[in-house]
Amino acid sequence: MLSLHPQSLVTEINIPNGKLYLHHPVLEDSGCAYSVLQQGLAWRQDRIQVHGRQVNIPRLQAWYGEPHCRYTYSGLTMQPIPMPAPLMALKSIAEQITGSFFNAVLCNLYRDGQDSVGWHADNEPELGKNPVIASYSFGAERRFLIKPKKGKQPAQALKLCDNSLLVMGGEMQHHWNHQLPKTKQSVGPRINLTFRFIHPE
Ligand SMILES: O=C(O)CCC(=O)C(=O)O
């Protein structure tokens, strides 16, 4: 049974033109969360087109949501699978924390330090104007970088540790990019779940 930690603490990361909050610890009993997700989700190796060539993306992914929640990025369209019980429980905790409603989740499995996601913003049209994105981390701690889209300000780093929830909101996706860079350090696997609301077409 996954439930909200009664003593969960929230830290606001003050950034101009966006909202960013880190909740930790987020689950009361997070001990089994990583293995339940690692074993229970439909992980797949997706391929995208880069400079006219099909390449493996550097992580495994799974996409769950309501039937209308197709998701397209980098030329890849993902068809949703209905959320199993553990994802429904995590969705409801994220809704309790944020006061927002979610109907889909992108799951990322970073197998080691060579897995990553490059600079991007979650600004696809189906996410609407100022999306709230609730992003869980389970497993190895990794660095998460944010950088304003305009100007020469250097990237800011946050550490995303096991059993945490990062909430991005306001105008963040309009003004900031984010990434999870590769690392040469020896790190174990990490699961990231980003809950989103996909607007009907
Ligand atoms: O793994 C993370 O914390 C970031 C994932 C992410 O940026 C995304 O799925 O859009």
Coordinates of N, CA and C and ligand atoms in Angstrom, one line a residue:
M1 N 0.9 -1.2 0.0 CA 0.0 0.0 0.0 C 0.9 1.2 0.0
L2 N 0.8 2.1 -1.0 CA 1.6 3.3 -1.1 C 0.8 4.4 -0.6
S3 N 1.4 5.2 0.3 CA 0.7 6.3 0.9 C 1.6 7.5 1.2
L4 N 1.0 8.7 1.3 CA 1.8 9.9 1.5 C 2.5 9.8 2.8
H5 N 3.8 10.2 2.9 CA 4.5 10.3 4.2 C 3.9 11.4 5.0
P6 N 3.5 11.1 6.3 CA 2.9 12.1 7.1 C 3.8 13.3 7.4
Q7 N 5.1 13.0 7.4 CA 6.0 14.1 7.7 C 6.8 14.6 6.4
S8 N 6.2 14.4 5.3 CA 6.8 14.9 4.0 C 7.1 16.4 4.1
L9 N 8.3 16.8 3.7 CA 8.7 18.2 3.8 C 8.8 18.7 2.4
V10 N 8.4 20.0 2.2 CA 8.5 20.6 0.9 C 9.5 21.7 0.9
T11 N 10.4 21.8 -0.1 CA 11.3 22.9 -0.3 C 10.9 23.6 -1.6
E12 N 10.8 24.9 -1.5 CA 10.5 25.7 -2.7 C 11.9 26.1 -3.3
I13 N 12.1 25.8 -4.6 CA 13.3 26.3 -5.2 C 12.9 27.6 -6.0
N14 N 13.4 28.7 -5.5 CA 12.9 30.0 -6.1 C 13.6 30.2 -7.4
I15 N 12.8 30.3 -8.5 CA 13.3 30.6 -9.8 C 12.3 31.6 -10.4
P16 N 12.9 32.6 -11.2 CA 12.0 33.5 -11.9 C 11.2 32.8 -13.0
N17 N 10.0 33.2 -13.2 CA 9.1 32.7 -14.3 C 8.9 31.2 -14.2
G18 N 8.6 30.7 -13.0 CA 8.3 29.3 -12.9 C 8.1 28.9 -11.5
K19 N 7.6 27.8 -11.3 CA 7.4 27.2 -9.9 C 8.1 25.9 -9.8
L20 N 8.8 25.6 -8.7 CA 9.5 24.4 -8.6 C 9.5 24.0 -7.1
Y21 N 9.0 22.8 -6.8 CA 9.0 22.4 -5.4 C 9.5 21.0 -5.3
L22 N 10.3 20.7 -4.2 CA 10.8 19.3 -4.0 C 10.2 18.8 -2.7
H23 N 9.5 17.7 -2.8 CA 8.9 17.0 -1.7 C 9.7 15.8 -1.3
H24 N 10.1 15.7 0.0 CA 10.9 14.5 0.4 C 10.8 14.4 1.9
P25 N 10.6 13.2 2.4 CA 10.3 11.9 1.8 C 8.9 12.0 1.3
V26 N 8.5 11.4 0.2 CA 7.2 11.5 -0.3 C 6.3 10.3 0.1
L27 N 6.8 9.1 0.1 CA 6.0 8.0 0.5 C 6.4 7.5 1.9
E28 N 5.3 7.0 2.6 CA 5.6 6.6 3.9 C 6.4 5.3 3.9
D29 N 6.1 4.3 3.1 CA 6.9 3.1 3.1 C 7.3 2.9 1.6
S30 N 8.5 3.5 1.3 CA 9.0 3.5 -0.1 C 9.8 2.3 -0.4
G31 N 10.1 1.5 0.7 CA 11.0 0.4 0.5 C 10.8 -0.5 -0.7
C32 N 9.5 -0.8 -1.0 CA 9.2 -1.7 -2.1 C 8.9 -1.0 -3.4
A33 N 8.8 0.4 -3.4 CA 8.3 1.1 -4.6 C 9.2 0.8 -5.8
Y34 N 10.6 0.9 -5.7 CA 11.4 0.7 -6.8 C 11.2 -0.7 -7.4
S35 N 11.2 -1.8 -6.6 CA 11.1 -3.1 -7.2 C 9.7 -3.4 -7.8
V36 N 8.7 -2.8 -7.1 CA 7.3 -3.0 -7.7 C 7.3 -2.4 -9.1
L37 N 7.9 -1.2 -9.2 CA 7.8 -0.5 -10.5 C 8.7 -1.1 -11.5
Q38 N 9.9 -1.5 -11.1 CA 10.9 -2.1 -12.0 C 10.3 -3.4 -12.6
Q39 N 9.7 -4.2 -11.7 CA 9.2 -5.5 -12.2 C 7.8 -5.5 -12.8
G40 N 7.0 -4.4 -12.4 CA 5.6 -4.5 -12.8 C 5.3 -3.6 -14.1
L41 N 6.2 -2.7 -14.5 CA 5.9 -1.9 -15.6 C 6.4 -2.5 -16.9
A42 N 5.7 -2.0 -18.0 CA 6.0 -2.6 -19.4 C 7.2 -1.8 -20.0
W43 N 8.4 -2.0 -19.5 CA 9.5 -1.2 -20.0 C 9.8 -1.6 -21.4
R44 N 10.1 -0.6 -22.3 CA 10.5 -0.9 -23.6 C 11.7 0.0 -24.1
Q45 N 12.4 -0.4 -25.0 CA 13.5 0.4 -25.6 C 13.0 1.1 -26.8
D46 N 12.7 2.4 -26.7 CA 12.2 3.1 -27.9 C 13.3 3.6 -28.7
R47 N 13.0 3.9 -30.0 CA 14.0 4.5 -30.9 C 13.4 5.7 -31.5
I48 N 14.3 6.7 -31.7 CA 13.8 8.0 -32.3 C 14.8 8.3 -33.5
Q49 N 14.3 9.2 -34.3 CA 15.1 9.6 -35.5 C 16.0 10.8 -35.1
V50 N 17.3 10.6 -35.3 CA 18.2 11.8 -35.1 C 19.1 11.9 -36.4
H51 N 19.0 13.1 -37.0 CA 19.8 13.3 -38.2 C 19.5 12.2 -39.3
G52 N 18.2 11.8 -39.4 CA 17.8 10.9 -40.4 C 18.1 9.4 -40.0
R53 N 18.7 9.2 -38.8 CA 19.0 7.8 -38.4 C 18.2 7.4 -37.2
Q54 N 17.7 6.1 -37.2 CA 17.0 5.6 -36.0 C 18.0 5.2 -34.9
V55 N 17.9 5.8 -33.7 CA 18.8 5.4 -32.6 C 18.0 5.0 -31.4
N56 N 18.6 4.2 -30.5 CA 18.0 3.8 -29.3 C 18.0 5.1 -28.4
I57 N 16.9 5.4 -27.7 CA 17.0 6.5 -26.7 C 17.8 5.9 -25.4
P58 N 18.5 6.8 -24.7 CA 19.4 6.3 -23.7 C 18.7 6.1 -22.3
R59 N 17.6 5.3 -22.4 CA 16.8 4.9 -21.2 C 15.7 4.0 -21.6
L60 N 15.1 3.3 -20.7 CA 13.9 2.5 -21.1 C 12.7 3.4 -20.7
Q61 N 11.6 3.2 -21.3 CA 10.4 4.0 -21.1 C 9.1 3.1 -21.0
A62 N 8.1 3.7 -20.4 CA 6.7 3.1 -20.5 C 5.8 4.3 -20.4
W63 N 4.7 4.2 -21.1 CA 3.7 5.3 -21.1 C 2.3 4.7 -20.8
Y64 N 1.7 5.3 -19.7 CA 0.4 4.8 -19.2 C -0.6 6.0 -19.2
G65 N -1.9 5.7 -19.4 CA -2.8 6.8 -19.3 C -4.2 6.4 -19.8
E66 N -5.1 7.3 -19.8 CA -6.4 7.1 -20.3 C -6.3 6.9 -21.8
P67 N -7.4 6.3 -22.4 CA -7.3 5.9 -23.8 C -7.0 7.0 -24.8
H68 N -7.4 8.2 -24.5 CA -7.1 9.3 -25.5 C -5.7 9.9 -25.3
C69 N -5.0 9.4 -24.3 CA -3.7 10.1 -24.0 C -2.5 9.6 -24.8
R70 N -2.6 9.8 -26.1 CA -1.4 9.5 -26.9 C -0.3 10.6 -26.7
Y71 N 0.9 10.3 -26.8 CA 2.0 11.3 -26.5 C 3.0 11.2 -27.6
T72 N 3.3 12.4 -28.2 CA 4.3 12.4 -29.3 C 5.5 13.3 -28.9
Y73 N 6.7 12.9 -29.1 CA 7.9 13.7 -29.0 C 8.9 13.1 -29.9
S74 N 9.8 14.0 -30.5 CA 10.9 13.5 -31.4 C 10.4 12.5 -32.4
G75 N 9.2 12.7 -32.9 CA 8.7 11.8 -34.0 C 8.2 10.5 -33.4
L76 N 8.2 10.3 -32.1 CA 7.8 9.0 -31.5 C 6.4 9.2 -30.9
T77 N 5.4 8.4 -31.3 CA 4.1 8.5 -30.7 C 3.9 7.3 -29.8
M78 N 3.5 7.5 -28.6 CA 3.3 6.4 -27.6 C 1.8 6.2 -27.4
Q79 N 1.4 5.0 -27.5 CA 0.0 4.7 -27.2 C -0.2 4.3 -25.7
P80 N -1.2 4.8 -25.0 CA -1.3 4.5 -23.6 C -1.7 3.1 -23.2
I81 N -1.2 2.7 -22.1 CA -1.7 1.4 -21.5 C -2.4 1.9 -20.2
P82 N -3.5 1.2 -19.8 CA -4.2 1.7 -18.5 C -3.2 1.5 -17.4
M83 N -3.3 2.5 -16.4 CA -2.4 2.4 -15.3 C -2.7 1.3 -14.3
P84 N -1.7 0.5 -13.9 CA -2.0 -0.6 -12.9 C -2.0 0.1 -11.5
A85 N -2.4 -0.7 -10.5 CA -2.7 -0.2 -9.2 C -1.6 0.7 -8.6
P86 N -0.3 0.3 -8.7 CA 0.7 1.1 -8.0 C 0.8 2.5 -8.7
L87 N 0.6 2.6 -10.0 CA 0.6 3.9 -10.6 C -0.6 4.7 -10.3
M88 N -1.8 4.0 -10.1 CA -3.0 4.8 -9.7 C -2.8 5.3 -8.3
A89 N -2.1 4.6 -7.4 CA -1.9 5.1 -6.0 C -0.9 6.3 -6.1
L90 N 0.1 6.2 -6.9 CA 1.1 7.3 -7.0 C 0.4 8.5 -7.6
K91 N -0.4 8.3 -8.6 CA -1.2 9.4 -9.2 C -2.0 10.1 -8.2
S92 N -2.7 9.3 -7.3 CA -3.6 10.0 -6.4 C -2.8 10.7 -5.3
I93 N -1.6 10.3 -4.9 CA -0.7 11.0 -4.0 C -0.3 12.3 -4.6
A94 N 0.1 12.2 -5.9 CA 0.6 13.4 -6.6 C -0.5 14.5 -6.7
E95 N -1.8 14.0 -6.9 CA -2.9 14.9 -7.0 C -3.2 15.5 -5.6
Q96 N -3.0 14.7 -4.6 CA -3.2 15.2 -3.2 C -2.2 16.4 -2.9
I97 N -1.0 16.1 -3.3 CA 0.1 17.1 -3.0 C -0.1 18.4 -3.9
T98 N -0.4 18.2 -5.2 CA -0.4 19.4 -6.1 C -1.7 20.1 -6.2
G99 N -2.8 19.4 -5.9 CA -4.2 19.9 -6.2 C -4.5 19.9 -7.6
S100 N -3.7 19.2 -8.5 CA -3.9 19.1 -9.9 C -4.4 17.7 -10.2
F101 N -5.0 17.6 -11.4 CA -5.4 16.2 -11.9 C -4.5 15.7 -12.9
F102 N -4.2 14.4 -12.9 CA -3.3 13.8 -13.9 C -4.0 12.6 -14.5
N103 N -3.8 12.4 -15.8 CA -4.4 11.3 -16.5 C -3.4 10.4 -17.3
A104 N -2.1 10.7 -17.1 CA -1.1 10.0 -17.9 C 0.2 10.1 -17.1
V105 N 1.1 9.1 -17.4 CA 2.4 9.1 -16.8 C 3.5 8.6 -17.7
L106 N 4.6 9.3 -17.9 CA 5.7 8.8 -18.6 C 6.7 8.2 -17.6
C107 N 7.1 7.0 -17.8 CA 8.0 6.3 -16.8 C 9.3 6.1 -17.5
N108 N 10.4 6.5 -16.8 CA 11.7 6.4 -17.3 C 12.5 5.5 -16.4
L109 N 13.3 4.6 -17.0 CA 14.2 3.7 -16.2 C 15.6 4.0 -16.7
Y110 N 16.4 4.6 -15.8 CA 17.8 4.9 -16.1 C 18.6 3.8 -15.5
R111 N 19.2 2.9 -16.4 CA 19.8 1.7 -15.9 C 21.1 1.9 -15.2
D112 N 21.8 3.0 -15.7 CA 23.1 3.3 -15.0 C 23.4 4.8 -15.4
G113 N 24.7 5.2 -15.1 CA 25.0 6.6 -15.3 C 25.1 7.0 -16.8
Q114 N 25.1 6.0 -17.7 CA 25.1 6.3 -19.1 C 23.7 6.6 -19.7
D115 N 22.7 6.3 -18.9 CA 21.4 6.6 -19.3 C 21.0 8.1 -18.9
S116 N 20.2 8.7 -19.7 CA 20.1 10.2 -19.5 C 18.8 10.7 -20.3
V117 N 18.5 12.0 -20.1 CA 17.6 12.6 -21.0 C 18.2 14.0 -21.2
G118 N 18.1 14.4 -22.5 CA 18.8 15.7 -22.9 C 17.9 16.9 -22.6
W119 N 18.5 18.1 -22.9 CA 17.8 19.3 -22.6 C 16.4 19.4 -23.4
H120 N 15.4 19.7 -22.7 CA 14.1 19.8 -23.3 C 13.1 20.5 -22.3
A121 N 12.0 20.9 -22.8 CA 10.9 21.4 -21.9 C 9.7 20.5 -22.2
D122 N 8.9 20.3 -21.2 CA 7.6 19.5 -21.4 C 6.6 20.5 -21.9
N123 N 6.7 20.8 -23.2 CA 5.8 21.9 -23.7 C 5.0 21.4 -25.0
E124 N 4.8 20.1 -25.1 CA 4.0 19.6 -26.2 C 2.6 20.2 -26.1
P125 N 2.0 20.4 -27.3 CA 0.7 21.1 -27.3 C -0.4 20.4 -26.4
E126 N -0.3 19.0 -26.4 CA -1.3 18.3 -25.7 C -1.2 18.5 -24.2
L127 N -0.1 19.1 -23.7 CA 0.0 19.4 -22.2 C -0.7 20.7 -21.8
G128 N -1.1 21.5 -22.8 CA -1.8 22.7 -22.5 C -0.8 23.8 -22.1
K129 N -1.3 25.0 -21.6 CA -0.5 26.2 -21.5 C 0.6 26.2 -20.4
N130 N 0.2 26.0 -19.1 CA 1.1 26.0 -18.0 C 1.0 24.7 -17.3
P131 N 1.5 23.6 -17.8 CA 1.3 22.3 -17.2 C 1.9 22.2 -15.9
V132 N 1.3 21.4 -15.0 CA 1.9 21.0 -13.7 C 2.4 19.6 -14.0
I133 N 3.7 19.3 -13.7 CA 4.3 18.0 -14.0 C 4.8 17.5 -12.6
A134 N 4.3 16.4 -12.2 CA 4.7 15.8 -10.9 C 5.7 14.6 -11.2
S135 N 6.9 14.8 -10.7 CA 8.0 13.9 -11.2 C 8.6 13.1 -10.0
Y136 N 8.3 11.8 -9.8 CA 8.8 11.0 -8.7 C 10.2 10.5 -9.1
S137 N 11.0 10.3 -8.1 CA 12.3 9.6 -8.2 C 12.4 8.5 -7.2
F138 N 12.8 7.3 -7.7 CA 13.0 6.1 -6.9 C 14.4 5.5 -7.3
G139 N 15.2 5.1 -6.3 CA 16.4 4.4 -6.7 C 17.6 5.4 -6.5
A140 N 18.6 5.3 -7.4 CA 19.8 6.1 -7.3 C 19.6 7.6 -7.4
E141 N 20.3 8.3 -6.6 CA 20.3 9.8 -6.7 C 20.9 10.2 -8.0
R142 N 20.3 11.2 -8.7 CA 20.9 11.8 -9.9 C 20.8 13.3 -9.9
R143 N 21.7 13.9 -10.7 CA 21.6 15.4 -10.8 C 20.6 15.8 -11.9
F144 N 19.8 16.8 -11.6 CA 18.8 17.3 -12.5 C 19.2 18.7 -12.8
L145 N 19.3 19.1 -14.0 CA 19.7 20.5 -14.3 C 18.6 21.3 -14.9
I146 N 18.5 22.6 -14.6 CA 17.6 23.5 -15.2 C 18.3 24.7 -15.7
K147 N 17.9 25.2 -16.8 CA 18.6 26.4 -17.5 C 17.5 27.2 -18.2
P148 N 17.6 28.6 -18.0 CA 16.6 29.4 -18.7 C 16.8 29.3 -20.2
K149 N 15.7 29.3 -21.0 CA 15.8 29.2 -22.4 C 16.5 30.4 -23.0
K150 N 16.4 31.6 -22.4 CA 17.0 32.8 -22.9 C 18.1 33.2 -22.0
G151 N 19.1 33.9 -22.6 CA 20.2 34.5 -21.7 C 21.3 33.5 -21.6
K152 N 22.3 33.9 -20.8 CA 23.6 33.0 -20.7 C 23.7 32.5 -19.3
Q153 N 22.7 32.6 -18.5 CA 22.8 32.1 -17.1 C 23.2 30.6 -17.1
P154 N 24.1 30.3 -16.2 CA 24.5 28.9 -16.2 C 23.4 28.0 -15.6
A155 N 23.6 26.7 -15.9 CA 22.5 25.7 -15.4 C 22.6 25.6 -13.9
Q156 N 21.5 25.4 -13.3 CA 21.4 25.1 -11.8 C 21.1 23.7 -11.6
A157 N 21.8 23.1 -10.6 CA 21.7 21.6 -10.4 C 20.8 21.4 -9.1
L158 N 20.0 20.3 -9.2 CA 19.3 19.9 -8.0 C 19.6 18.4 -7.9
K159 N 19.7 17.9 -6.7 CA 19.9 16.5 -6.5 C 18.5 15.8 -6.3
L160 N 18.2 14.9 -7.1 CA 16.9 14.2 -7.0 C 17.2 12.8 -6.3
C161 N 16.8 12.7 -5.0 CA 17.1 11.5 -4.3 C 15.9 10.5 -4.3
D162 N 16.2 9.3 -3.8 CA 15.2 8.3 -3.7 C 14.0 8.8 -2.9
N163 N 12.8 8.4 -3.3 CA 11.6 8.8 -2.6 C 11.3 10.3 -2.5
S164 N 11.5 10.9 -3.7 CA 11.2 12.4 -3.7 C 10.3 12.7 -4.9
L165 N 9.6 13.8 -4.8 CA 8.7 14.3 -5.8 C 9.0 15.7 -6.2
L166 N 9.4 15.9 -7.4 CA 9.7 17.3 -7.9 C 8.4 17.8 -8.6
V167 N 7.9 18.9 -8.3 CA 6.7 19.5 -9.0 C 7.1 20.7 -9.7
M168 N 6.9 20.7 -11.0 CA 7.2 21.9 -11.9 C 5.9 22.5 -12.3
G169 N 5.8 23.8 -12.2 CA 4.5 24.4 -12.6 C 4.7 25.9 -13.0
G170 N 3.6 26.6 -13.0 CA 3.6 28.0 -13.5 C 4.1 28.0 -14.9
E171 N 4.9 29.0 -15.2 CA 5.4 29.2 -16.6 C 6.7 28.4 -16.9
M172 N 7.0 27.5 -16.0 CA 8.4 26.9 -16.1 C 8.7 26.3 -17.4
Q173 N 7.7 25.6 -18.0 CA 8.0 24.9 -19.3 C 8.1 25.9 -20.5
H174 N 7.7 27.2 -20.3 CA 7.8 28.2 -21.3 C 9.2 28.8 -21.2
H175 N 9.8 28.9 -20.0 CA 11.0 29.7 -19.8 C 12.2 28.9 -19.5
W176 N 12.1 27.6 -19.2 CA 13.2 26.8 -18.7 C 13.3 25.5 -19.5
N177 N 14.5 25.1 -19.7 CA 14.7 23.7 -20.1 C 15.3 22.9 -19.0
H178 N 15.1 21.6 -19.0 CA 15.7 20.7 -18.0 C 16.3 19.5 -18.7
Q179 N 17.2 18.8 -17.9 CA 17.8 17.6 -18.4 C 18.3 16.8 -17.2
L180 N 18.5 15.5 -17.5 CA 19.1 14.6 -16.5 C 20.4 14.1 -17.2
P181 N 21.5 14.7 -16.9 CA 22.8 14.3 -17.7 C 23.3 13.0 -17.3
K182 N 24.1 12.5 -18.2 CA 24.9 11.3 -17.9 C 25.9 11.6 -16.8
T183 N 26.4 10.6 -16.2 CA 27.5 10.8 -15.2 C 28.5 9.6 -15.3
K184 N 29.8 10.0 -15.0 CA 30.8 9.0 -15.1 C 30.9 8.2 -13.8
Q185 N 30.2 8.8 -12.7 CA 30.2 8.1 -11.4 C 29.5 6.8 -11.6
S186 N 29.8 5.9 -10.7 CA 29.1 4.6 -10.7 C 27.8 4.7 -9.9
V187 N 26.7 4.7 -10.7 CA 25.4 4.8 -10.0 C 24.5 3.7 -10.3
G188 N 23.7 3.3 -9.4 CA 22.7 2.3 -9.7 C 21.5 2.8 -10.5
P189 N 20.6 1.9 -10.7 CA 19.4 2.3 -11.5 C 18.5 3.3 -10.8
R190 N 17.7 4.0 -11.6 CA 16.8 5.0 -11.1 C 15.5 4.9 -11.9
I191 N 14.4 5.0 -11.2 CA 13.1 5.1 -11.9 C 12.5 6.5 -11.7
N192 N 12.1 7.1 -12.8 CA 11.4 8.4 -12.7 C 10.0 8.3 -13.3
L193 N 9.1 8.9 -12.7 CA 7.7 8.8 -13.2 C 7.2 10.3 -13.3
T194 N 6.8 10.7 -14.5 CA 6.3 12.1 -14.6 C 4.9 12.1 -14.9
F195 N 4.1 12.4 -13.9 CA 2.6 12.5 -14.1 C 2.2 13.8 -14.8
R196 N 1.3 13.7 -15.8 CA 0.9 14.8 -16.6 C -0.6 14.8 -16.8
F197 N -1.1 15.9 -17.3 CA -2.5 15.9 -17.7 C -2.5 16.2 -19.3
I198 N -3.0 15.2 -20.0 CA -3.1 15.3 -21.5 C -4.5 15.8 -21.8
H199 N -4.6 16.9 -22.5 CA -5.9 17.5 -22.9 C -6.4 16.7 -24.1
P200 N -7.7 16.4 -24.1 CA -8.3 15.8 -25.3 C -8.1 16.6 -26.5
E201 N -8.0 16.0 -27.7 CA -7.7 16.7 -28.9 C -8.9 17.6 -29.3
Ligands
LIG1 O1 14.3 11.7 -14.9 C1 14.0 12.9 -14.7 O2 14.0 13.3 -13.5 C2 13.6 13.8 -15.8 C3 12.6 13.2 -16.7 C4 12.1 14.2 -17.7 O3 12.6 15.3 -17.9 C5 11.0 13.9 -18.6 O4 10.5 12.7 -18.6 O5 10.5 14.8 -19.3

